[in-house]
Coordinates of C-alpha atoms and ligand atoms in Angstrom, one line a residue:
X226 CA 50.8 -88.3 -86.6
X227 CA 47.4 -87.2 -86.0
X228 CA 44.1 -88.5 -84.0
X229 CA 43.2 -90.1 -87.1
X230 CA 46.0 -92.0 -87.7
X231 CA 49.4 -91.0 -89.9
X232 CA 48.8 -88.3 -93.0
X233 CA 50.8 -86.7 -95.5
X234 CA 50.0 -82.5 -93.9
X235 CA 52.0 -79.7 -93.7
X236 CA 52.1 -78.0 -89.8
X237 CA 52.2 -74.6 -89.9
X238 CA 53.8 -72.6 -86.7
X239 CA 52.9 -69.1 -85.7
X240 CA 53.8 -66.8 -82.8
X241 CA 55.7 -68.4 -79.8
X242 CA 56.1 -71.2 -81.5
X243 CA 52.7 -72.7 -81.3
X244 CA 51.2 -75.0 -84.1
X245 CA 48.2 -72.8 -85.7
X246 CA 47.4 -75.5 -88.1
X247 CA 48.2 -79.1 -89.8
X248 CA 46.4 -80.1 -93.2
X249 CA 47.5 -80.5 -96.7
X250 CA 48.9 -78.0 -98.7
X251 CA 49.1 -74.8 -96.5
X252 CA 49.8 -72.0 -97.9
X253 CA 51.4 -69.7 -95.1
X254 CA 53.7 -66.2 -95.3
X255 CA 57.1 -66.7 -93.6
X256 CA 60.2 -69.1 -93.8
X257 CA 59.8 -73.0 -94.9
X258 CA 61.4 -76.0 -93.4
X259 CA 61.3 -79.0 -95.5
X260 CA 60.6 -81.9 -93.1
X261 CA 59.9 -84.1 -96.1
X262 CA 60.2 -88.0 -95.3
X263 CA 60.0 -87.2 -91.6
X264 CA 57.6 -87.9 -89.3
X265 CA 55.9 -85.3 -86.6
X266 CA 54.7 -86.5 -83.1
X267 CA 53.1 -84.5 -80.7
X268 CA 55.3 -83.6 -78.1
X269 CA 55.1 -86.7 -75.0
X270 CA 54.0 -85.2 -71.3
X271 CA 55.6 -86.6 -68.4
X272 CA 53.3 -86.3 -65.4
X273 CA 55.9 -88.4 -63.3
X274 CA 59.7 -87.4 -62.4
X275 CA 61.5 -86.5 -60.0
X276 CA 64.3 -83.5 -60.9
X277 CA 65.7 -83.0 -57.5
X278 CA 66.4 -79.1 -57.8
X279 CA 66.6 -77.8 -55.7
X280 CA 68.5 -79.7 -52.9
X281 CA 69.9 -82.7 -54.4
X282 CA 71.7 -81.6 -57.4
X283 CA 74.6 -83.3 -57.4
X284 CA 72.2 -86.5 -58.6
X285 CA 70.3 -84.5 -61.0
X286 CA 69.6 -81.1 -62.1
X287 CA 66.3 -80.2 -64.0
X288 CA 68.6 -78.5 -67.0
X289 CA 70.1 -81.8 -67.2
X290 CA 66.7 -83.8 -66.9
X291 CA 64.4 -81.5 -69.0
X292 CA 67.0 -82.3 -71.8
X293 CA 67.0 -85.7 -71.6
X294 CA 63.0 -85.5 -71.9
X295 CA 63.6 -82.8 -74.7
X296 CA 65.9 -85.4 -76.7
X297 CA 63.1 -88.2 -76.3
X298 CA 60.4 -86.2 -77.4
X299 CA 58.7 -84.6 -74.9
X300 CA 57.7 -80.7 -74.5
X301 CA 56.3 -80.9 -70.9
X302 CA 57.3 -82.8 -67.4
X303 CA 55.0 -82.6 -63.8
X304 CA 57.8 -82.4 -61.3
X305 CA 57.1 -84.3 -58.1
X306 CA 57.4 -82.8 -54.2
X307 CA 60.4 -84.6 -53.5
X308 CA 63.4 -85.9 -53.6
X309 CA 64.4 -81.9 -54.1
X310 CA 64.8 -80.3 -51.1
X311 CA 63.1 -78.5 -49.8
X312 CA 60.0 -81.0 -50.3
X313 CA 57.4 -79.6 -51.8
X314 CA 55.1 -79.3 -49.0
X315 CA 54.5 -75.2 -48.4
X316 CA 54.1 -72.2 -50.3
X317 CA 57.8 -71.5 -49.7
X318 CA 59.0 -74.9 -50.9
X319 CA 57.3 -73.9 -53.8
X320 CA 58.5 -71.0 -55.1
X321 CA 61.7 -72.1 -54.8
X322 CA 60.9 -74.9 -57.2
X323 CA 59.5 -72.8 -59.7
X324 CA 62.2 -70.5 -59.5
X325 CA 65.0 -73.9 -60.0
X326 CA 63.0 -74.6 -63.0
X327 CA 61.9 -71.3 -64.4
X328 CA 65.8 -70.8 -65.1
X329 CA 66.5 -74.1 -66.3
X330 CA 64.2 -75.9 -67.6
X331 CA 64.2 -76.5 -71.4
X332 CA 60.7 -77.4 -71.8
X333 CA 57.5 -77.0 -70.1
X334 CA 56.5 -77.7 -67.1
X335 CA 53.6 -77.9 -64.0
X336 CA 54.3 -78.9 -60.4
X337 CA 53.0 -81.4 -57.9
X338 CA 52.6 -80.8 -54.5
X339 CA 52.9 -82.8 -51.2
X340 CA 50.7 -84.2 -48.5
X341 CA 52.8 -85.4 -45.5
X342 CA 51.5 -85.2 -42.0
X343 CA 51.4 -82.3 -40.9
X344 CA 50.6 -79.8 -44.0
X345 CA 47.0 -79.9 -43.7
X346 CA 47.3 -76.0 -43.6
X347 CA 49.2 -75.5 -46.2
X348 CA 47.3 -77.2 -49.1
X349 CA 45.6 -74.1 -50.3
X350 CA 48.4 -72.1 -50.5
X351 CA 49.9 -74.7 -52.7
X352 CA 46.8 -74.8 -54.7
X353 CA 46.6 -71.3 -55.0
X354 CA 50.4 -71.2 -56.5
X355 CA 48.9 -73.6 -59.5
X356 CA 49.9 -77.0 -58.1
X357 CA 48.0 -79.9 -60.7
X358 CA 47.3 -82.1 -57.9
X359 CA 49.1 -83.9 -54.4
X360 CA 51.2 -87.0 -53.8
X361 CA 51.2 -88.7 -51.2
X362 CA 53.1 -91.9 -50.0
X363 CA 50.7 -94.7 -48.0
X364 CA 54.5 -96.5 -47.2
X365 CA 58.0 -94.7 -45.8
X366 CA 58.9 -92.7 -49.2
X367 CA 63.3 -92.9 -48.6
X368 CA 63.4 -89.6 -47.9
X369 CA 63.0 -88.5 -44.0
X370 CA 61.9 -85.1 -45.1
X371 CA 58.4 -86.8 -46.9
X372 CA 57.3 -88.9 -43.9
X373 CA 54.0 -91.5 -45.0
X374 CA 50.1 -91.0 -44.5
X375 CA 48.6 -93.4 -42.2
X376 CA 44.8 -94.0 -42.9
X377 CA 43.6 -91.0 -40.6
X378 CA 46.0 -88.6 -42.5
X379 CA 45.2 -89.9 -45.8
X380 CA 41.8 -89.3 -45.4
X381 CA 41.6 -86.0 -43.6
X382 CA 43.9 -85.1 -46.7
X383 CA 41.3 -86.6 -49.0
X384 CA 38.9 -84.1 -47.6
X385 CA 40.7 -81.3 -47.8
X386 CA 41.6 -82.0 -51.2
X387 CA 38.0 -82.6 -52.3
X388 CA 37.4 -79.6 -51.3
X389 CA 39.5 -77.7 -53.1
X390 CA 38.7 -79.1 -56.4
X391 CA 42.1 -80.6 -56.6
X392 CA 43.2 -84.6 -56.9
X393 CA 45.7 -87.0 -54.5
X394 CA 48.0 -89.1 -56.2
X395 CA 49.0 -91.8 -53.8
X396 CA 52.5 -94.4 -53.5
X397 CA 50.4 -97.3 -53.2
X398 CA 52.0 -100.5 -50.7
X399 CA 50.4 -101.1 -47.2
X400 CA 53.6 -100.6 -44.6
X401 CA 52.0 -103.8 -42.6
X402 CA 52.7 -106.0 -45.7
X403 CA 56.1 -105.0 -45.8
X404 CA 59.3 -105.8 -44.0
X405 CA 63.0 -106.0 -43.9
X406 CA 64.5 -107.7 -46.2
X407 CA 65.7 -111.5 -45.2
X408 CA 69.2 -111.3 -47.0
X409 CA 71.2 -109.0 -48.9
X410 CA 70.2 -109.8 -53.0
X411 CA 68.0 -108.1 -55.1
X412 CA 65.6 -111.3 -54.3
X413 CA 65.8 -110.9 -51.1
X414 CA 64.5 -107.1 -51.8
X415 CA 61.8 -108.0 -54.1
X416 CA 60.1 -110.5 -51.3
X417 CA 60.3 -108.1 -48.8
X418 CA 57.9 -106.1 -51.0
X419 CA 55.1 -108.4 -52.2
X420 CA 52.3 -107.5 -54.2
X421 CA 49.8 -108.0 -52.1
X422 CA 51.3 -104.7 -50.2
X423 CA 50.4 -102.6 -53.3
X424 CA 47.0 -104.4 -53.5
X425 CA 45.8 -103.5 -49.7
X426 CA 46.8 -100.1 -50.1
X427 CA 45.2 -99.5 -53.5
X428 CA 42.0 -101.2 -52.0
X429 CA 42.3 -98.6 -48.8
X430 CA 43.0 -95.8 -50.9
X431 CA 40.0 -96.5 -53.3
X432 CA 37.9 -96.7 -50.0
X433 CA 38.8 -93.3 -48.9
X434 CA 38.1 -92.1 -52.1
X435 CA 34.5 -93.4 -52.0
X436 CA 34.0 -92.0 -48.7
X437 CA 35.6 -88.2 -49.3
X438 CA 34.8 -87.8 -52.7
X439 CA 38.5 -87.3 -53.5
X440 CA 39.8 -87.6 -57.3
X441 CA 42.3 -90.3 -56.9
X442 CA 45.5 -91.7 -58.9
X443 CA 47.3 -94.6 -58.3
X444 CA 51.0 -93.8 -59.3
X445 CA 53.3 -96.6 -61.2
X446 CA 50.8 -99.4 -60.4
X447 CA 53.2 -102.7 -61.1
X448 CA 51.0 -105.5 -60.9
X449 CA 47.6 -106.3 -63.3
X450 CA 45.9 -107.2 -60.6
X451 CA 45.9 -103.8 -59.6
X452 CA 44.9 -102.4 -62.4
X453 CA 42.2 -104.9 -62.2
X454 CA 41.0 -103.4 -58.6
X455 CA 41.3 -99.9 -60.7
X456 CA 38.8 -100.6 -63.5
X457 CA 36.7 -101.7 -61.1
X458 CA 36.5 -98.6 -58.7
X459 CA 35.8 -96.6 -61.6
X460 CA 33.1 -99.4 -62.9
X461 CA 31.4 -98.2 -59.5
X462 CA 31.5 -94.4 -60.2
X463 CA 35.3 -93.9 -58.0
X464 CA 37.3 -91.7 -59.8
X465 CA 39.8 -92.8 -59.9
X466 CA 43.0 -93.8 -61.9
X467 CA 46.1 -95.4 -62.4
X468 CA 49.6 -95.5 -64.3
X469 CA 52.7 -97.7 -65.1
X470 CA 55.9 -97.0 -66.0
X471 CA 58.5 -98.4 -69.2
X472 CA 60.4 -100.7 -66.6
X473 CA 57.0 -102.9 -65.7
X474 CA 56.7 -103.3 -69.2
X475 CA 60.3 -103.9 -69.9
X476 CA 61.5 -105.7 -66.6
X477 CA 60.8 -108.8 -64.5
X478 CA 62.0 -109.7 -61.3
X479 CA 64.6 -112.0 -63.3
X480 CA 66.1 -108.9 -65.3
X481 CA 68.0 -108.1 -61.9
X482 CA 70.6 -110.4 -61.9
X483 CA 72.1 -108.6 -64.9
X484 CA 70.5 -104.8 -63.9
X485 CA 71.7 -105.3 -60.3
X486 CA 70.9 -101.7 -58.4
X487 CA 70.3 -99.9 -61.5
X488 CA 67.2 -101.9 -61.5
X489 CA 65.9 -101.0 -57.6
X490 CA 62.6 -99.5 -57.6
X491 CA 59.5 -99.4 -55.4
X492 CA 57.1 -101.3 -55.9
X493 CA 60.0 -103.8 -57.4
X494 CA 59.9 -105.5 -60.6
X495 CA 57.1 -108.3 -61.1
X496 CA 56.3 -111.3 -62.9
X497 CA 56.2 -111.7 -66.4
X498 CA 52.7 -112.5 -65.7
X499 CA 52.3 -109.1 -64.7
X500 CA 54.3 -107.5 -67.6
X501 CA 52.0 -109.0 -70.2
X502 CA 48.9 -108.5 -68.1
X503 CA 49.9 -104.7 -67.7
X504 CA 50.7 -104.3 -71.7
X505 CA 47.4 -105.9 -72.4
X506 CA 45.3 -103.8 -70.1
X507 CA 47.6 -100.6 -72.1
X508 CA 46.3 -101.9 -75.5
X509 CA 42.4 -101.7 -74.0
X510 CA 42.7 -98.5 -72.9
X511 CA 42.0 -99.7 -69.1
X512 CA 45.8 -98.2 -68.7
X513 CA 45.4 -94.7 -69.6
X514 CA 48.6 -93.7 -69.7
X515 CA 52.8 -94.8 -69.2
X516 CA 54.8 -92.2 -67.3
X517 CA 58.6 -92.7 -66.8
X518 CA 59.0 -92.4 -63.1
X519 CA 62.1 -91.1 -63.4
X520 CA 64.0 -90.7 -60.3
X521 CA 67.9 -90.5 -60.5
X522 CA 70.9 -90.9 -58.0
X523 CA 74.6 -90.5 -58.3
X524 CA 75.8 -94.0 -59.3
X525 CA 77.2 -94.9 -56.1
X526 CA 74.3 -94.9 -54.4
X527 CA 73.3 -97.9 -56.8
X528 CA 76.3 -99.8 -56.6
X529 CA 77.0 -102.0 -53.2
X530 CA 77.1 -105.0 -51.2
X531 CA 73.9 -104.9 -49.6
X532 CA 70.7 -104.2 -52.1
X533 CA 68.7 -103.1 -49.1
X534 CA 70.7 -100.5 -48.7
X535 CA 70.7 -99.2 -52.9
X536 CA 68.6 -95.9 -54.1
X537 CA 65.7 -97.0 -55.0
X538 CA 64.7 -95.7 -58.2
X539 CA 65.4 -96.0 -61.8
X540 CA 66.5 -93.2 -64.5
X541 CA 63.8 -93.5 -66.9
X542 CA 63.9 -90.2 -68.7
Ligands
ZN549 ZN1 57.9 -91.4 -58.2

């Protein structure tokens, strides 16, 4: 499977396992593997997981994860700053992580870093250890360790990050649109969540973005309407850009009656409005790209009484 569509080629591999070429008919020294009737993909990337290694291990390692990424197809994962511990907000943080996933990692990989109050500091450091970029979280993120941005934060970060060439990924939902849920059921969850909260904040963040100069992206955007205010930023010269993940396309708000916990994530599952809205804007290329999101807890932590209370996130690898 090629840019130009599927073709009949052969691929031939050289030194460290690298593809040197893919055409018809080559004619190469060394050993032969007939893949005849098969098809070959390039290998998927991942910008999006969350391996939690080192720290949290017992919900996930990344020899576990990477293989679960390997067996789907995919040769290379972007780890995010948390929920390993430590977060990845400091030089030290860092090496640690690359070290966790340097031994056991089975395919490639790059890291995120993290902006949290606080770390203004340390971003170069980060930077200078190879990070591909920042996250930050506008709302609380579930883990104490990775407080939120307010707006002054945000955009001092923005700033900084401008200046350094690099890009801030943000958790888009405004904390004043959200509150505590009414009730214990997955309902009562999704209202206290609206999407209104992920419009604000992508509306703020976009702002800031104008203002700093700051290369932004808008992780696992779950409504078309902000997709919508995405395409339109970048209309007006922001760059800036935006993602989704399988379960918006996959999932409504309805599918958690039968998913219960398993199905928790933040921003929660939509409409079906927004499901078809967000496969359409895929197919038009205003959706650049799908990323898995995958974020893994021990299974008690989904199971319960009170959904409030459930890990939020969903095992998407
Ligand atoms: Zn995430």
């Amino acid at each position: 499977m090629t840019p130009r569509g599927l073709e009949r080629a052969d691929v031939s591999i050289v030194a460290g396992g690298i593809i040197g070429a893919v055409g018809p008919d080559l004619d190469e020294e060394g050993e032969e593997v007939d893949a005849g009737g098969l098809h070959v993909f390039p290998g998927g990337i991942d910008s999006h997981v969350h391996f939690n290694e080192p720290g949290r291990t017992e919900w996930e390692t990344i020899a576990h994860g990477s293989a679960a990424l390997a067996a789907g197809g995919y040769t290379a994962f972007i780890d995010m700053p948390l929920n390993n511990l430590p977060v990845t907000i400091d030089g030290p943080a860092f090496d640690a992580k690359l070290d966790a996933a340097t031994r056991s990692s089975v395919i490639d990989f790059a890291l995120w870093g993290g902006l949290v109050p606080g770390n203004l500091e340390r971003l170069d450091e980060l930077v200078q250890r190879g990070v591909m970029g920042f996250k930050a979280f506008m709302c609380p993120s579930g883990i104490d360790e990775f407080p939120a941005c307010n707006r002054h934060v945000l955009g001092e970060g923005m700033q900084r990050i401008a200046s350094l060439g690099s890009i801030l990924l943000v958790h888009a939902e405004d904390p004043e649109r959200l509150h505590e849920p009414r009730g214990r059921t997955a309902r009562d969850f999704v209202r206290s969540r609206p999407p209104g909260a992920e419009l604000d904040a992508i509306f703020r963040a976009i702002e800031l973005a104008a203002e700093t100069g700051c290369r932004l992206h808008v992780v696992h955007v779950s409504t078309a309407e902000g997709t919508v205010l995405i395409q339109q930023a970048r209309e007006r010269g922001v760059d800036v850009s935006g993602e989704t993940c399988p379960h918006y396309l996959l999932y409504v708000e309805d599918d958690l009656d039968r998913l219960g916990g398993l199905g928790k994530c933040a921003p929660p599952l939509r409409t079906a409005a927004d499901r078809e809205g967000l496969w359409r804007m895929l197919d038009d290329g205003t959706l650049p790209m799908v990323v898995s999101d995958h974020s893994p807890s021990t299974l008690a932590l989904k199971q319960g009484d009170d959904y409030s209370k459930l890990w939020g996130g969903i095992s998407g690898c």
